[in-house]
Amino acid sequence: MLEKVRKENPIVHCITNHVVSNFQANGLLALGASPIMGEAPEEAAELAALADAVSLNIGTLNSQSLSSMLLAGKTANALGTPVVLDPVGAGATEFRKNAVNKILEEVNVSVIRCNAGELAAIAGADWQVKGVDAGEGDADIGKLARTAAKRLGLIVAVSGATDHVTDGERLAEIRYGHEMMASITGTGCLLSSVVAAFLAVQPENHFEATAAAMRYYAIAGELASRQAELPGAFQSAFLDHLAAIGEGELDKFMHEKEGALKR
Amino acid sequence: MLEKVRKENPIVHCITNHVVSNFQANGLLALGASPIMGEAPEEAAELAALADAVSLNIGTLNSQSLSSMLLAGKTANALGTPVVLDPVGAGATEFRKNAVNKILEEVNVSVIRCNAGELAAIAGADWQVKGVDAGEGDADIGKLARTAAKRLGLIVAVSGATDHVTDGERLAEIRYGHEMMASITGTGCLLSSVVAAFLAVQPENHFEATAAAMRYYAIAGELASRQAELPGAFQSAFLDHLAAIGEGELDKFMHEKEGALKR
Amino acid sequence: MLEKVRKENPIVHCITNHVVSNFQANGLLALGASPIMGEAPEEAAELAALADAVSLNIGTLNSQSLSSMLLAGKTANALGTPVVLDPVGAGATEFRKNAVNKILEEVNVSVIRCNAGELAAIAGADWQVKGVDAGEGDADIGKLARTAAKRLGLIVAVSGATDHVTDGERLAEIRYGHEMMASITGTGCLLSSVVAAFLAVQPENHFEATAAAMRYYAIAGELASRQAELPGAFQSAFLDHLAAIGEGELDKFMHEKEGALKR
């Protein structure tokens, strides 16, 4: 599926936060996608109409960008374009909770890509997020993600030590990646738009597309972590690996990893 | 002219998009210029009055930043300070088209720095941008740029496999650079403000200043591409080359290149 | 104190400019702090209430972010949370002057972290900033910082060839660091939020915390400059050093430096 993204260069319209926008655009370019980053309400619908996928991120949300996200999301829906929502810090403030609810009410979101704490906020779970994030509660994450996916009628993709992807029925667990990925800002945000790019080239199977995106991304991160153990070097190495690896590297990596697990 | 920028450290007031603002500020510092990045309408005129050149970029334009651009541009005009316009995605939405028209109506722009697709939008040409961008239409780009420059009474600088700079009469073609420059976001945006810095130190010859800026920039990119073949490493190497090369390296590079072309 | 930051992972709520937000968040992560970067007025108070320190930066200030800064600052005050103000370009425009005055009137700021020119603007001094910045006026900077600290009832930390930290009585001078730190954008902005992180773990002694933060930061910069002499590489190396060095490296560095000075 990676080769398909590289070949089709899907346009991903991102309305995202200013902390990660450079990294997100560069990561999409490294993947082979074409980012559009405009966000004014005056043009949000028109930009979304040009895109093959829309990626919404509430990291530095304000009332204006929320309007733009709703406009872009509705336009995408009207055209059958997939929409990914990254509910950054979803439970942290009323403003974020209300924004996420409003987006989920007014826009038909294809995939929510989040971390365990954000999943808990969306699912209304009363969780000790720190424990969950440390990997203690993998079974719980899968269960909660599945419940949320079923209730909301969409795919939920949860990043963590183990990634969980579910459409409410199927559940994929991805055990690749490296904690270095959490040592720099924006890896989650970029991943959400990478998922969007994969959805764009695989409209008939969003579950598979999401899992493939998460797998590609985690492997790029794990390979980069072998090369760079500090955050400045890692940020650069991660972009390099997003650009350099192909289907062949992915298969080889997974093959070796499975072998290693079995031995 | 590069040495003059290094010596005079012109202040460039940038009103630009948040995707590239860090890269743009760092690139200007690497060149030896002094970036000012403020953008509130309350201070846009005052900041422009402090500057030796003004660089306007509509990448993540909104109604407020458009007001600031008009204020900064008019102040620059009143003081005889050069203004560069980067019409990012000019043809993509009505909002952008109108913004570009409004800026060109109300501000005396010195240089438009754009790519072939944006040139087509500004010139009203009905173009297959992909083909043009791939270098098939060099003659057409030069012609269209010249027509637009003459009609608008300014310099047009078009980036691509070959760069074209024209004041409506003269036409310079720059065949340096490398496709890696298109593999990261913001290289066009930064270039526009690099042009602004060169204009600041060469007020009596904007055509030469623009061509010199484009040449310096393309050579830095080509040299960086010899060192870094992947986007994360390239971003860093490109900033390093912008800082490291002097007039001597430029001359040496062009000399070798001409020799290579002749042989 | 560095180890305490690493252990406690204080949450730093940053309302900052879009030019440096990525670098600032990554620098805080490298230090071991947890950045929150939200800035809408609708949530500024709630985010500040979650934080162990608040870091305000007026680099790309607008009327909305100013409102957010006031809300976050007042919330921090009500909860006894330290507040750092970075008055970027304080004297450049009326808008900035008024914003700084308003923040200082309405918010109980713990530390102002600035450069010599900004100190002059805040203190109302009529200075040739360039001369001062070049290190000619160290005695004057210390004196002016002390006067401003006493008058405003807070700590003033001034970055430069020599850093000055004062609470109006005590004065610490830090002679580490490297001019490469001024070759990239955002090193001052990041430093302000690093100070905030140190304040969070040392509430009973803000003067010592500020000096410790400045020392750690200057040493990381000086060590990075030994590894990277150009800005692209330096930006990455600096983040790496912020993450890699511990109390041991700091002690060793200072010990060697003192020895070198004495010999």
Short mmCIF file of N, CA, C and O in Angstrom, two decimals, chain A residues 36 43 46-47 50, chain B residues 58 86-101 114-125 129:
data_model
loop_
_atom_site.label_atom_id
_atom_site.label_comp_id
_atom_site.label_asym_id
_atom_site.label_seq_id
_atom_site.Cartn_x
_atom_site.Cartn_y
_atom_site.Cartn_z
N ILE A 36 -1.47 20.02 1.79
CA ILE A 36 -2.02 21.38 1.68
C ILE A 36 -2.32 21.81 3.10
O ILE A 36 -3.01 21.10 3.82
N GLU A 43 -11.50 29.57 2.95
CA GLU A 43 -11.06 28.67 1.89
C GLU A 43 -11.03 27.20 2.30
O GLU A 43 -10.64 26.34 1.50
N GLU A 46 -13.01 24.83 0.00
CA GLU A 46 -12.39 24.72 -1.33
C GLU A 46 -11.12 23.87 -1.31
O GLU A 46 -10.85 23.08 -2.22
N LEU A 47 -10.32 24.06 -0.26
CA LEU A 47 -9.09 23.27 -0.15
C LEU A 47 -9.42 21.79 0.08
O LEU A 47 -8.81 20.91 -0.51
N LEU A 50 -10.19 19.94 -2.99
CA LEU A 50 -9.04 19.60 -3.83
C LEU A 50 -8.33 18.34 -3.35
O LEU A 50 -7.49 17.78 -4.05
N ILE B 58 1.48 34.07 1.44
CA ILE B 58 0.07 33.79 1.74
C ILE B 58 -0.20 32.31 2.04
O ILE B 58 -1.33 31.85 1.96
N ASP B 86 5.14 36.29 -2.18
CA ASP B 86 5.14 34.86 -2.52
C ASP B 86 3.68 34.41 -2.53
O ASP B 86 3.07 34.20 -1.48
N PRO B 87 3.11 34.24 -3.73
CA PRO B 87 1.67 33.95 -3.84
C PRO B 87 1.40 32.45 -3.74
O PRO B 87 0.86 31.84 -4.67
N VAL B 88 1.73 31.85 -2.58
CA VAL B 88 1.61 30.39 -2.39
C VAL B 88 0.22 29.88 -2.79
O VAL B 88 -0.80 30.36 -2.29
N GLY B 89 0.19 28.93 -3.68
CA GLY B 89 -1.08 28.31 -4.07
C GLY B 89 -2.06 29.30 -4.66
O GLY B 89 -3.28 29.16 -4.50
N ALA B 90 -1.53 30.29 -5.39
CA ALA B 90 -2.34 31.44 -5.82
C ALA B 90 -3.64 31.04 -6.50
O ALA B 90 -4.67 31.69 -6.31
N GLY B 91 -3.61 30.01 -7.29
CA GLY B 91 -4.82 29.67 -8.04
C GLY B 91 -5.75 28.69 -7.34
O GLY B 91 -6.81 28.37 -7.87
N ALA B 92 -5.37 28.24 -6.15
CA ALA B 92 -6.11 27.13 -5.54
C ALA B 92 -7.51 27.52 -5.05
O ALA B 92 -8.44 26.72 -5.14
N THR B 93 -7.67 28.74 -4.54
CA THR B 93 -8.98 29.14 -4.01
C THR B 93 -9.29 30.59 -4.37
O THR B 93 -8.38 31.38 -4.65
N GLU B 94 -10.57 30.91 -4.33
CA GLU B 94 -10.99 32.30 -4.56
C GLU B 94 -10.34 33.24 -3.56
O GLU B 94 -9.95 34.35 -3.88
N PHE B 95 -10.25 32.77 -2.31
CA PHE B 95 -9.66 33.58 -1.24
C PHE B 95 -8.23 33.99 -1.59
O PHE B 95 -7.85 35.15 -1.42
N ARG B 96 -7.47 33.05 -2.11
CA ARG B 96 -6.09 33.35 -2.49
C ARG B 96 -6.02 34.26 -3.71
O ARG B 96 -5.23 35.20 -3.77
N LYS B 97 -6.86 33.94 -4.70
CA LYS B 97 -6.88 34.78 -5.90
C LYS B 97 -7.18 36.24 -5.52
O LYS B 97 -6.50 37.16 -5.94
N ASN B 98 -8.22 36.41 -4.70
CA ASN B 98 -8.61 37.76 -4.30
C ASN B 98 -7.52 38.43 -3.48
O ASN B 98 -7.30 39.64 -3.61
N ALA B 99 -6.90 37.65 -2.61
CA ALA B 99 -5.85 38.23 -1.77
C ALA B 99 -4.69 38.72 -2.63
O ALA B 99 -4.17 39.83 -2.43
N VAL B 100 -4.28 37.90 -3.58
CA VAL B 100 -3.17 38.30 -4.46
C VAL B 100 -3.55 39.55 -5.25
O VAL B 100 -2.77 40.51 -5.35
N ASN B 101 -4.76 39.56 -5.78
CA ASN B 101 -5.20 40.73 -6.54
C ASN B 101 -5.20 41.98 -5.67
O ASN B 101 -4.76 43.05 -6.08
N CYS B 114 7.58 32.92 -7.33
CA CYS B 114 6.54 31.88 -7.36
C CYS B 114 7.02 30.65 -8.11
O CYS B 114 8.17 30.59 -8.55
N ASN B 115 6.14 29.65 -8.24
CA ASN B 115 6.46 28.53 -9.13
C ASN B 115 5.61 28.64 -10.39
O ASN B 115 4.81 29.57 -10.54
N ALA B 116 5.77 27.70 -11.30
CA ALA B 116 5.10 27.82 -12.60
C ALA B 116 3.58 27.81 -12.47
O ALA B 116 2.88 28.56 -13.17
N GLY B 117 3.07 26.98 -11.56
CA GLY B 117 1.62 26.92 -11.38
C GLY B 117 1.07 28.24 -10.88
O GLY B 117 0.01 28.70 -11.32
N GLU B 118 1.78 28.84 -9.93
CA GLU B 118 1.33 30.12 -9.39
C GLU B 118 1.44 31.22 -10.44
O GLU B 118 0.58 32.10 -10.52
N LEU B 119 2.49 31.16 -11.24
CA LEU B 119 2.62 32.13 -12.35
C LEU B 119 1.43 32.02 -13.28
O LEU B 119 0.83 33.03 -13.67
N ALA B 120 1.07 30.78 -13.61
CA ALA B 120 -0.06 30.57 -14.51
C ALA B 120 -1.33 31.19 -13.92
O ALA B 120 -2.11 31.85 -14.62
N ALA B 121 -1.52 31.01 -12.60
CA ALA B 121 -2.71 31.56 -11.96
C ALA B 121 -2.72 33.08 -12.03
O ALA B 121 -3.74 33.70 -12.33
N ILE B 122 -1.57 33.66 -11.74
CA ILE B 122 -1.48 35.12 -11.75
C ILE B 122 -1.64 35.67 -13.16
O ILE B 122 -2.28 36.70 -13.38
N ALA B 123 -1.05 34.97 -14.12
CA ALA B 123 -1.11 35.43 -15.50
C ALA B 123 -2.42 35.05 -16.18
O ALA B 123 -2.68 35.44 -17.32
N GLY B 124 -3.21 34.25 -15.49
CA GLY B 124 -4.48 33.83 -16.08
C GLY B 124 -4.33 32.82 -17.19
O GLY B 124 -5.21 32.65 -18.02
N ALA B 125 -3.19 32.12 -17.20
CA ALA B 125 -2.96 31.13 -18.26
C ALA B 125 -3.68 29.83 -17.94
O ALA B 125 -3.84 29.46 -16.79
N VAL B 129 -0.22 22.43 -15.29
CA VAL B 129 0.92 22.82 -14.47
C VAL B 129 1.93 21.69 -14.33
O VAL B 129 3.12 21.90 -14.31
#
